[in-house]
Tab-separated table of C-alpha atoms in Angstrom:
chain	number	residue	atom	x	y	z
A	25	UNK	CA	0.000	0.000	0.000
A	26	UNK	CA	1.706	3.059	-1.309
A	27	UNK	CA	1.731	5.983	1.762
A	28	UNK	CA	-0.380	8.292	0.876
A	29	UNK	CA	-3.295	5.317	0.695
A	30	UNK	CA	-2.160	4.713	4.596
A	31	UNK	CA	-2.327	8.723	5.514
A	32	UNK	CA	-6.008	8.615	3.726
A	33	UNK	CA	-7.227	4.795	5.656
A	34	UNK	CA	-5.710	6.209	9.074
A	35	UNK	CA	-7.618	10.192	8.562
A	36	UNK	CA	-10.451	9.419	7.211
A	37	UNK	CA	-12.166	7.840	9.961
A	38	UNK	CA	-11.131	10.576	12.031
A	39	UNK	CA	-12.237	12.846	10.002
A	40	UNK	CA	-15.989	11.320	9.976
A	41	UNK	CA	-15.717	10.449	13.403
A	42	UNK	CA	-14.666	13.629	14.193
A	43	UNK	CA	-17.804	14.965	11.865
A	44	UNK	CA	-20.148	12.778	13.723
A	45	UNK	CA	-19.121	13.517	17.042
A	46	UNK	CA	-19.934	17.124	16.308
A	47	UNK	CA	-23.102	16.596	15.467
A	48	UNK	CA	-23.984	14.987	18.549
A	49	UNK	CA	-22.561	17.066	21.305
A	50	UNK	CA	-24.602	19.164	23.679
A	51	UNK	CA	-21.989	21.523	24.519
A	52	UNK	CA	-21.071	24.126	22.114
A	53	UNK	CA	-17.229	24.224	22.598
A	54	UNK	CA	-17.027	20.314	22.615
A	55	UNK	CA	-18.500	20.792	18.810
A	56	UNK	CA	-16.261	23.418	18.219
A	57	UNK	CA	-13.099	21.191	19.414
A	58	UNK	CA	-14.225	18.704	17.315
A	59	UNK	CA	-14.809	20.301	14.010
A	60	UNK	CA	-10.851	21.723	14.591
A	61	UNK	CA	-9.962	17.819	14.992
A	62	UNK	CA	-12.021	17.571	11.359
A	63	UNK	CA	-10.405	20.701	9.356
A	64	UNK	CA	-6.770	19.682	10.557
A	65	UNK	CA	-7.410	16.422	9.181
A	66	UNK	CA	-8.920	17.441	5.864
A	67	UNK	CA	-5.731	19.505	5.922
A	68	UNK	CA	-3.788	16.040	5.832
A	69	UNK	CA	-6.056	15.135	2.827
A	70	UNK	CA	-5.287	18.420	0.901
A	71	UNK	CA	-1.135	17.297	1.651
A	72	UNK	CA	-1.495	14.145	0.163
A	73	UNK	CA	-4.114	15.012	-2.494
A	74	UNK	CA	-1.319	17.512	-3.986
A	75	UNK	CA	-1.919	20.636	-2.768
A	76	UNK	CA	0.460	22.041	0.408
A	77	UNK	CA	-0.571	25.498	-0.076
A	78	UNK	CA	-3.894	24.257	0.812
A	79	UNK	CA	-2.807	22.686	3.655
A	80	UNK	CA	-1.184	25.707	5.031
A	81	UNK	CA	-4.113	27.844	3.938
A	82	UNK	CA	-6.709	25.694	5.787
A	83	UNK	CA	-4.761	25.829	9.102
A	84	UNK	CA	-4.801	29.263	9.307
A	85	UNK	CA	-7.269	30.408	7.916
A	86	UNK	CA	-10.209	27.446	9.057
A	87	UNK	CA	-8.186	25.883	12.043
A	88	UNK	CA	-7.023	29.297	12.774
A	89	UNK	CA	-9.056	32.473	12.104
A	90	UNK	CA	-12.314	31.134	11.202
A	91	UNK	CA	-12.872	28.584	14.582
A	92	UNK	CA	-11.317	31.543	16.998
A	93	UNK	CA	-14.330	33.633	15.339
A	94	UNK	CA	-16.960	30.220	16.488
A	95	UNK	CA	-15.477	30.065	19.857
A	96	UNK	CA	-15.439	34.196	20.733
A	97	UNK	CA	-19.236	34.204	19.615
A	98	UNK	CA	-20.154	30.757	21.852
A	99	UNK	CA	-17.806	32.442	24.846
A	100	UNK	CA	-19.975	35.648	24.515
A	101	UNK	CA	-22.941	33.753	24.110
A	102	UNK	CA	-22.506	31.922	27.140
A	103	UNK	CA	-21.252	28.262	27.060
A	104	UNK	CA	-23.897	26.658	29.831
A	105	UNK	CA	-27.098	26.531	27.390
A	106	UNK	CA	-27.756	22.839	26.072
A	107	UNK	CA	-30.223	22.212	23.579
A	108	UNK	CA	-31.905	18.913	23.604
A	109	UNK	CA	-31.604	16.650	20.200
A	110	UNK	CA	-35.177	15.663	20.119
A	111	UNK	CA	-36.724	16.027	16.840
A	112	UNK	CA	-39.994	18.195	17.039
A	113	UNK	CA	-41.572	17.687	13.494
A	114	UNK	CA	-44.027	14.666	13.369
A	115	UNK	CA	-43.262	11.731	10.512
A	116	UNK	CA	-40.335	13.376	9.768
A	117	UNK	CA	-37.981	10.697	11.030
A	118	UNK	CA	-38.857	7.948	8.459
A	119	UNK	CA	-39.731	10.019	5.275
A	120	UNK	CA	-35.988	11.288	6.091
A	121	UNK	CA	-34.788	7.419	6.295
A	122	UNK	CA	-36.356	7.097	3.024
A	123	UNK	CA	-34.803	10.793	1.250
A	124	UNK	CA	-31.630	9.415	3.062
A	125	UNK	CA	-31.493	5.892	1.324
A	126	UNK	CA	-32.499	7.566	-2.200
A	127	UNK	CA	-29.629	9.894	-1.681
A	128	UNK	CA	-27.007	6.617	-0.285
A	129	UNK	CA	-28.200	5.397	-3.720
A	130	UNK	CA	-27.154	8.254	-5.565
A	131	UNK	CA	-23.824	8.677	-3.978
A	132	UNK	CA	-22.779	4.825	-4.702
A	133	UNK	CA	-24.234	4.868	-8.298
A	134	UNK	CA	-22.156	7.900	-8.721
A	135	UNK	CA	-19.448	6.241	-7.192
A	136	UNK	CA	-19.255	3.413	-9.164
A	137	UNK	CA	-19.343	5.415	-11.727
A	138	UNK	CA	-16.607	7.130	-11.372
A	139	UNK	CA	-14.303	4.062	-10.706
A	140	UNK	CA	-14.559	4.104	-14.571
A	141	UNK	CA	-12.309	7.234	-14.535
A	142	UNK	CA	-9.205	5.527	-12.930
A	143	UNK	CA	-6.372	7.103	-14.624
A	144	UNK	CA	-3.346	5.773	-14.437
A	145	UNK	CA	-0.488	6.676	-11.195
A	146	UNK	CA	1.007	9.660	-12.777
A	147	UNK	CA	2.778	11.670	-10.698
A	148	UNK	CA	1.208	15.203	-10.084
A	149	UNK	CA	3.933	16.969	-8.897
A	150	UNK	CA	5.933	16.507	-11.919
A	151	UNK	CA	3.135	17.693	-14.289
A	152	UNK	CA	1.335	20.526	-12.741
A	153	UNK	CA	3.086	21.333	-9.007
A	154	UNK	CA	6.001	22.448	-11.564
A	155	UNK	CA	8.693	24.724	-9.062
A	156	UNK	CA	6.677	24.178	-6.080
A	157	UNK	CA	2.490	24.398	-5.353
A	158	UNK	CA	2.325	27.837	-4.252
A	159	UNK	CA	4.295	28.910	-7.668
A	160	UNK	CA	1.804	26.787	-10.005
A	161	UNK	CA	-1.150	28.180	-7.898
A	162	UNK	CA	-0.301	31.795	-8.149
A	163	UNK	CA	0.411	31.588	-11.791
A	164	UNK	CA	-2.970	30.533	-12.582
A	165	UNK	CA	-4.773	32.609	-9.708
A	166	UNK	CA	-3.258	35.707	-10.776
A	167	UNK	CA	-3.341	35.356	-14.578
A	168	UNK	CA	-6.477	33.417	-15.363
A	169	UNK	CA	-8.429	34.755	-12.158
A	170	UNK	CA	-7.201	37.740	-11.185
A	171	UNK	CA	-10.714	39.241	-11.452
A	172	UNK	CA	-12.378	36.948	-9.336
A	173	UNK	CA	-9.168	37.337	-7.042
A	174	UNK	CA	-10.049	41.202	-6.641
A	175	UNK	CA	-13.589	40.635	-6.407
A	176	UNK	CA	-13.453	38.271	-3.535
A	177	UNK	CA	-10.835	40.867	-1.823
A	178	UNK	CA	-13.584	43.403	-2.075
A	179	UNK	CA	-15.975	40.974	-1.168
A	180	UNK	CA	-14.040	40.324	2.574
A	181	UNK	CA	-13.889	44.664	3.111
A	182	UNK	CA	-17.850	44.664	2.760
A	183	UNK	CA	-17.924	41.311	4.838
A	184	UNK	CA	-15.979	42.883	7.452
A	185	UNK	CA	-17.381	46.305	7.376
A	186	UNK	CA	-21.227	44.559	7.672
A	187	UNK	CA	-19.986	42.514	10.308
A	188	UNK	CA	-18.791	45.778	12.306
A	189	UNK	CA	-21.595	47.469	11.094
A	190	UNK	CA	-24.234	44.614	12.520
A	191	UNK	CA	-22.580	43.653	15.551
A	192	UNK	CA	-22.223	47.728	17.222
A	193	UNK	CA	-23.995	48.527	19.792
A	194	UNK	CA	-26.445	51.552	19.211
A	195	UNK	CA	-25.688	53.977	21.523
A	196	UNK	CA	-29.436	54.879	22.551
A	197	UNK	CA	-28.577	57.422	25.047
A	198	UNK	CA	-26.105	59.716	22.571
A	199	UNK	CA	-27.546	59.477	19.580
A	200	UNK	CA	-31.367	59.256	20.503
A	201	UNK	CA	-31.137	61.558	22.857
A	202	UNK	CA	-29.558	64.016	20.489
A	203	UNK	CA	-32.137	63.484	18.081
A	204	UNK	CA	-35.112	64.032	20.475
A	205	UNK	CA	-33.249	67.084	21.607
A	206	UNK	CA	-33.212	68.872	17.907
A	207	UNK	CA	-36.830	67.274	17.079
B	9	UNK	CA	-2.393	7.836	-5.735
B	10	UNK	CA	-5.884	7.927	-3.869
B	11	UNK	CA	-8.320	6.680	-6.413
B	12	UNK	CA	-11.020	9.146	-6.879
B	13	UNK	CA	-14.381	7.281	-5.954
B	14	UNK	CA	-12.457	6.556	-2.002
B	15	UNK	CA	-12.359	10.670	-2.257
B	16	UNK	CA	-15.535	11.196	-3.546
B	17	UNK	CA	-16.975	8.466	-1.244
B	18	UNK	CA	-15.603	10.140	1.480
B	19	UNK	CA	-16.206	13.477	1.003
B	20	UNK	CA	-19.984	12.300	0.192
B	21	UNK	CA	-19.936	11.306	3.860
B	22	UNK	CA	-18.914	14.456	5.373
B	23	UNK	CA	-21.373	16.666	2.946
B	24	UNK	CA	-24.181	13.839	4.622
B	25	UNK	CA	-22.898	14.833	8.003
B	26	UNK	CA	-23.288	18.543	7.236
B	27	UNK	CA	-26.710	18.557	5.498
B	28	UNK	CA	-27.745	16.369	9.238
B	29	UNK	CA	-26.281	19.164	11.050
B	30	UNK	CA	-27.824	21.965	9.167
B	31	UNK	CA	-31.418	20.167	9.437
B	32	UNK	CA	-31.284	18.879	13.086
B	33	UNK	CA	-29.510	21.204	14.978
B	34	UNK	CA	-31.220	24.388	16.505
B	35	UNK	CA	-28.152	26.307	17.504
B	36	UNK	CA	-28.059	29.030	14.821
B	37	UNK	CA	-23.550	28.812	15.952
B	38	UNK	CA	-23.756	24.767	15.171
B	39	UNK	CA	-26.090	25.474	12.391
B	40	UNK	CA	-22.949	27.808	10.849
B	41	UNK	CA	-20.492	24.902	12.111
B	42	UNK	CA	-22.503	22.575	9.898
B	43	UNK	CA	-22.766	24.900	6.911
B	44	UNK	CA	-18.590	25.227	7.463
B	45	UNK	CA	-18.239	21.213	7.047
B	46	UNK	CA	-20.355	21.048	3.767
B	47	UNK	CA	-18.407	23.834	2.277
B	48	UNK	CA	-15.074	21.836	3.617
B	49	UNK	CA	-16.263	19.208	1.670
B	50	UNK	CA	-16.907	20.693	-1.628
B	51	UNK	CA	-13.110	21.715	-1.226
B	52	UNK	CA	-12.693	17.980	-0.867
B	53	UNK	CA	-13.965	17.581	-3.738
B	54	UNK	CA	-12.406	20.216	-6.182
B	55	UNK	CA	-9.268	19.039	-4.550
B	56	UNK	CA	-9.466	15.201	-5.526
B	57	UNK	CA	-10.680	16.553	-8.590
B	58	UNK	CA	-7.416	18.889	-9.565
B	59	UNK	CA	-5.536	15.942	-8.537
B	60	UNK	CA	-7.419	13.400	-11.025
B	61	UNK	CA	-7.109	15.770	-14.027
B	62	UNK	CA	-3.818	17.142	-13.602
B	63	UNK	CA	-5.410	20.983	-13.438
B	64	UNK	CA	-4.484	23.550	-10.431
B	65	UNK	CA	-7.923	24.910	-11.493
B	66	UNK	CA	-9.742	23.243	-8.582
B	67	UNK	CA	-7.224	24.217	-5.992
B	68	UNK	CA	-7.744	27.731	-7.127
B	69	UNK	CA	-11.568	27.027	-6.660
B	70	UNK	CA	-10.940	25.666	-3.249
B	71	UNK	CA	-8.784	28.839	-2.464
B	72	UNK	CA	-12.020	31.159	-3.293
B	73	UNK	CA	-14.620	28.807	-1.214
B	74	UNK	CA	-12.251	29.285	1.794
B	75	UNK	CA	-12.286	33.159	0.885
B	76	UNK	CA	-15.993	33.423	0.534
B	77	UNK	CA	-16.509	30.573	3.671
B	78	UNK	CA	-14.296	33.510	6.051
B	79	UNK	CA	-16.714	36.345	4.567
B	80	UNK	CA	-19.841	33.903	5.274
B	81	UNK	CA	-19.030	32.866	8.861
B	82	UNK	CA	-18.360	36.999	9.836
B	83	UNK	CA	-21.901	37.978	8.197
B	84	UNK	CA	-23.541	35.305	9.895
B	85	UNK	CA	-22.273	34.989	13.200
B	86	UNK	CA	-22.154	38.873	13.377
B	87	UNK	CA	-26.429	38.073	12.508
B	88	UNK	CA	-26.322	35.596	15.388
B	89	UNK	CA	-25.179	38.076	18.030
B	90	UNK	CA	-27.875	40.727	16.866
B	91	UNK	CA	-30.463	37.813	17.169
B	92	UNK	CA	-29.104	37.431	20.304
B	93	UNK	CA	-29.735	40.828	21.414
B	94	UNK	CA	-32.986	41.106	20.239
B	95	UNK	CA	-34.694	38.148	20.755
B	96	UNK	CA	-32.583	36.374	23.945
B	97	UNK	CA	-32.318	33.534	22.226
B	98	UNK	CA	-30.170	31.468	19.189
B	99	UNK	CA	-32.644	28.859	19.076
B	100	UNK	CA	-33.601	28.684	14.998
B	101	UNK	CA	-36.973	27.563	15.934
B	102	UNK	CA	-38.148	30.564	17.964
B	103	UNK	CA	-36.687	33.045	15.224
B	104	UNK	CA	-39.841	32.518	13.075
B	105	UNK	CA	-40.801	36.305	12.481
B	106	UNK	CA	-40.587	35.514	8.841
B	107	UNK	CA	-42.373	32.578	8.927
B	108	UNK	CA	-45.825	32.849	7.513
């Protein structure tokens, strides 16, 4: 078994378990923890599957930025509230075993479809990770899609100007109080 | 080399695990953690994907998802704490003002 067959057998039922476990935890940190445990490794899977800069980019950015973001709003949110996992909806338990088969189905048809593809075990780094990942990524992100590039860089300002923008705090004694007192 | 369909397969599993998340759970915060997985997923995908046809295209993809996933979780948990504010409460089932 080549290596990066083990690396996939040994993280991938982490990463479900991991996935799983998330689903079914009360607390709201304990999911947080776990979904860390899943994005560092689906970083593993982005190593093997070719792509370091991925790898890196996931840490930081998902492992890093984005879960620090989850567990600042469930710390200010207040960690001690549990939600129960009882379903509320009546029949929906078996028509969803039923959508859930027809969609099991669909996923191994599609599978089995695909085993059709199997190419042959040519080495990726030699034909497109040519002088490193991050080189053969930037010369396609900032040639072919360096429009899309900008557009998603002015796409984070707005995100993070709404997000300010939402999340103040109206000052009702300033403001409306200042209003009233020219009306 | 990972053959494809064990990638696809897997990835399946996870986008399964997020769709359950996003459907069951009334915690608008795991709601969001749910929505992160699928989108983790799809990158899964487009990964295996630029692997299997020898084109950086889909790690470029993948590269804009996590771009767009960062501006998505600051909108939406930013939404979460105004909820929060308002209504006491990040339940999803007792925000039903729009519900007719």
């Amino acid at each position: 078994m080549a290596p990066d067959q083990i690396v996939f057998w040994v993280f991938a039922p982490v990463s479900v378990g991991s996935a799983v476990a998330m689903l079914f935890q009360r607390n709201a940190i304990h999911a947080a923890l776990f979904l860390i445990v899943n994005f560092f490794t689906l970083a593993v899977f982005y190593l093997v599957l070719g792509a370091p800069f991925l790898f890196a980019v996931q840490i930081i950015v998902y492992a890093g930025a984005i879960m620090v973001l989850f567990l600042f709003v469930i710390m200010l949110l207040g960690v001690d509230r549990e939600e129960s996992l009882v379903e509320r909806l009546r029949g929906q338990r078996p028509l969803a075993i039923v959508l859930g088969l027809g969609l099991a189905a669909e996923i191994f048809v599609t599978a089995r479809a695909s085993l059709g593809l199997a190419r042959g075990p040519a080495n990726f780094d030699e034909t497109v990770n040519v002088g490193g990942n991050a080189q053969a990524l930037s010369h396609v992100l900032f040639r072919d899609y360096f429009l899309p590039f900008e557009v998603t860089s002015i796409l984070l300002i707005v995100a993070a100007i709404a997000a300010m923008v939402l999340a103040q705090r109206r000052e009702r004694t300033t403001v409306e109080a200042a209003g009233e007192a020219e009306v | 080399m990972i053959r494809l369909p064990l990638v696809l397969f897997f990835s399946a599993v996870l986008f399964s695990t997020g769709v359950y998340g996003v459907l069951a759970r009334r915690n608008a915060v795991l709601v969001l953690m749910s929505i992160e997985l699928m989108l983790n997923a799809v990158n899964v995908n487009l990964v295996a994907f630029s692997q299997f046809w020898h084109d950086i295209t889909g790690q470029v993809f993948a590269l804009f998802v996590i771009a767009v996933a960062a501006a998505e979780v600051g909108i939406g948990l930013a939404i979460v704490i105004l909820i929060y504010r308002n209504r006491e409460t990040i339940n999803v089932d007792e925000v039903n003002l729009l519900k007719w």
